[in-house]
């Protein structure tokens, strides 16, 4: 087990801790007085909260603190050091304002995170007030972040799905606050897409860019884990922060009371939507092979995870409802049904789908998200609008990986998954293996997966020399 101890004041991290314990300072700017054995996270967030100059409820800040502690652990604790090389046992000792409430939700929180990342999580809470003021005007040298009366919040990653989600909301006449996690490299794409949205819709769309900014301690091991299975937790926390800021600006009720639903159940109907646009196939992410199960496939927007977070939100009294508007659409269908296709074609090259792009600042073209993207654009019918890829030739990439490296890559996994076309029982089994889904939705997910298989197969037939690895075209779904 690895333990991480979080505090808001570096003085409270002083003392003799065992080598297994990592010390993390939260929300505070680095100074030379901070010891080299202390890692840090959340300093830019403290500035952003000050710059909003709105009374954010303490329990919302608690959820933000919890999400940051998980992000820090997911970054600083290496999977290769786990007994099985994957599943880590992580104990987080962190401060919150409402210890009693979070202790009552500890089991739900740990269970939800276990599903998300495949790790075993343990929490210890201590009571501590936040050491940055949130109800006063920001410092003169920090420009105020404008928040207005938006009618919803939409996560905005710079990916194709989130761009389509934002376009559709704006085309419907909604006024979303776009919330981004400003990772290095992602921010420039987000800003360029947002600028295109501004120009097309004729106004400055609200955009809140936040950054967790984990910084490894100067002393000791400085390696960082790259799998980052929990990245969507902090993204949802940022979305909740955006919702709370809009509510604080818009309504006296929302600005003064963090327990709206808990104290007045009638307020449940006034919950603000937090949209999480993600195509349904990637959302459930069914295992492509029998060995690719559990958290080895990402679960960032899986319904089971989102349902668990929504339950936490409801129990905390947050007037916020998480919704994936694309839950039963393929990415290709999202493109085909986009309400402003010309705008979509304009921004397509700016969107990023690749799971590996940060390594070379170019989308690889051969990972699963890239393959789903490419088959979707092929289904849309305008491949000339697409980005450039490190491996534009899928056939070459497949042979290089398979023959020269002996590597079972995503291309091979997709080809293996396509062999299940027509095998209803096997496909249903894979869908259920992805995680717990509402039973009433299983037929919809089955139809979704069949449509995704058709999009993938068409792409492989249209743009590769790998037809010999595909199932016969005449196969039909059995009864």
mmCIF file of C-alpha atoms in Angstrom, residues 160-162 164-165 168 277-284 286 324-338 344 369 371-380 417 444-457:
data_model
loop_
_atom_site.group_PDB
_atom_site.id
_atom_site.type_symbol
_atom_site.label_atom_id
_atom_site.label_comp_id
_atom_site.label_asym_id
_atom_site.label_seq_id
_atom_site.Cartn_x
_atom_site.Cartn_y
_atom_site.Cartn_z
ATOM 1 C CA UNK A 160 -14.094 15.655 -31.803
ATOM 2 C CA UNK A 161 -16.957 14.454 -29.603
ATOM 3 C CA UNK A 162 -16.864 17.453 -27.269
ATOM 4 C CA UNK A 164 -19.777 18.263 -31.789
ATOM 5 C CA UNK A 165 -21.486 18.378 -28.400
ATOM 6 C CA UNK A 168 -25.190 20.978 -31.176
ATOM 7 C CA UNK A 277 -20.450 14.423 -24.930
ATOM 8 C CA UNK A 278 -18.882 11.044 -25.724
ATOM 9 C CA UNK A 279 -19.847 8.549 -28.412
ATOM 10 C CA UNK A 280 -21.550 5.492 -26.971
ATOM 11 C CA UNK A 281 -19.049 2.890 -28.163
ATOM 12 C CA UNK A 282 -16.034 4.530 -26.524
ATOM 13 C CA UNK A 283 -18.187 5.288 -23.490
ATOM 14 C CA UNK A 284 -18.972 1.637 -22.749
ATOM 15 C CA UNK A 286 -16.476 -3.191 -24.592
ATOM 16 C CA UNK A 324 -24.116 12.128 -22.022
ATOM 17 C CA UNK A 325 -26.263 13.283 -24.973
ATOM 18 C CA UNK A 326 -24.450 10.882 -27.327
ATOM 19 C CA UNK A 327 -24.772 7.732 -25.221
ATOM 20 C CA UNK A 328 -26.431 5.711 -28.010
ATOM 21 C CA UNK A 329 -24.652 7.202 -31.035
ATOM 22 C CA UNK A 330 -21.492 6.111 -32.782
ATOM 23 C CA UNK A 331 -18.959 8.842 -33.495
ATOM 24 C CA UNK A 332 -19.900 8.532 -37.174
ATOM 25 C CA UNK A 333 -23.544 9.156 -36.318
ATOM 26 C CA UNK A 334 -22.543 12.143 -34.207
ATOM 27 C CA UNK A 335 -20.837 13.599 -37.270
ATOM 28 C CA UNK A 336 -23.690 12.777 -39.633
ATOM 29 C CA UNK A 337 -26.277 14.292 -37.271
ATOM 30 C CA UNK A 338 -24.218 17.364 -36.333
ATOM 31 C CA UNK A 344 -17.729 20.818 -38.133
ATOM 32 C CA UNK A 369 -9.575 6.289 -30.513
ATOM 33 C CA UNK A 371 -9.356 4.111 -35.540
ATOM 34 C CA UNK A 372 -12.832 5.059 -34.295
ATOM 35 C CA UNK A 373 -12.210 8.630 -35.453
ATOM 36 C CA UNK A 374 -11.024 7.556 -38.903
ATOM 37 C CA UNK A 375 -13.874 5.134 -39.511
ATOM 38 C CA UNK A 376 -16.317 7.838 -38.391
ATOM 39 C CA UNK A 377 -14.904 10.401 -40.802
ATOM 40 C CA UNK A 378 -14.990 7.750 -43.524
ATOM 41 C CA UNK A 379 -18.647 7.111 -42.671
ATOM 42 C CA UNK A 380 -19.277 10.866 -42.833
ATOM 43 C CA UNK A 417 -13.325 -7.857 -32.411
ATOM 44 C CA UNK A 444 -29.752 -0.173 -27.409
ATOM 45 C CA UNK A 445 -26.092 -0.842 -26.657
ATOM 46 C CA UNK A 446 -26.211 -4.031 -28.686
ATOM 47 C CA UNK A 447 -27.576 -2.137 -31.702
ATOM 48 C CA UNK A 448 -24.957 0.569 -31.135
ATOM 49 C CA UNK A 449 -22.102 -1.958 -31.142
ATOM 50 C CA UNK A 450 -23.428 -3.574 -34.337
ATOM 51 C CA UNK A 451 -23.503 -0.177 -36.054
ATOM 52 C CA UNK A 452 -19.985 0.558 -34.832
ATOM 53 C CA UNK A 453 -18.770 -2.763 -36.240
ATOM 54 C CA UNK A 454 -20.288 -1.801 -39.591
ATOM 55 C CA UNK A 455 -18.470 1.572 -39.563
ATOM 56 C CA UNK A 456 -15.151 -0.050 -38.670
ATOM 57 C CA UNK A 457 -15.525 -2.784 -41.263
#
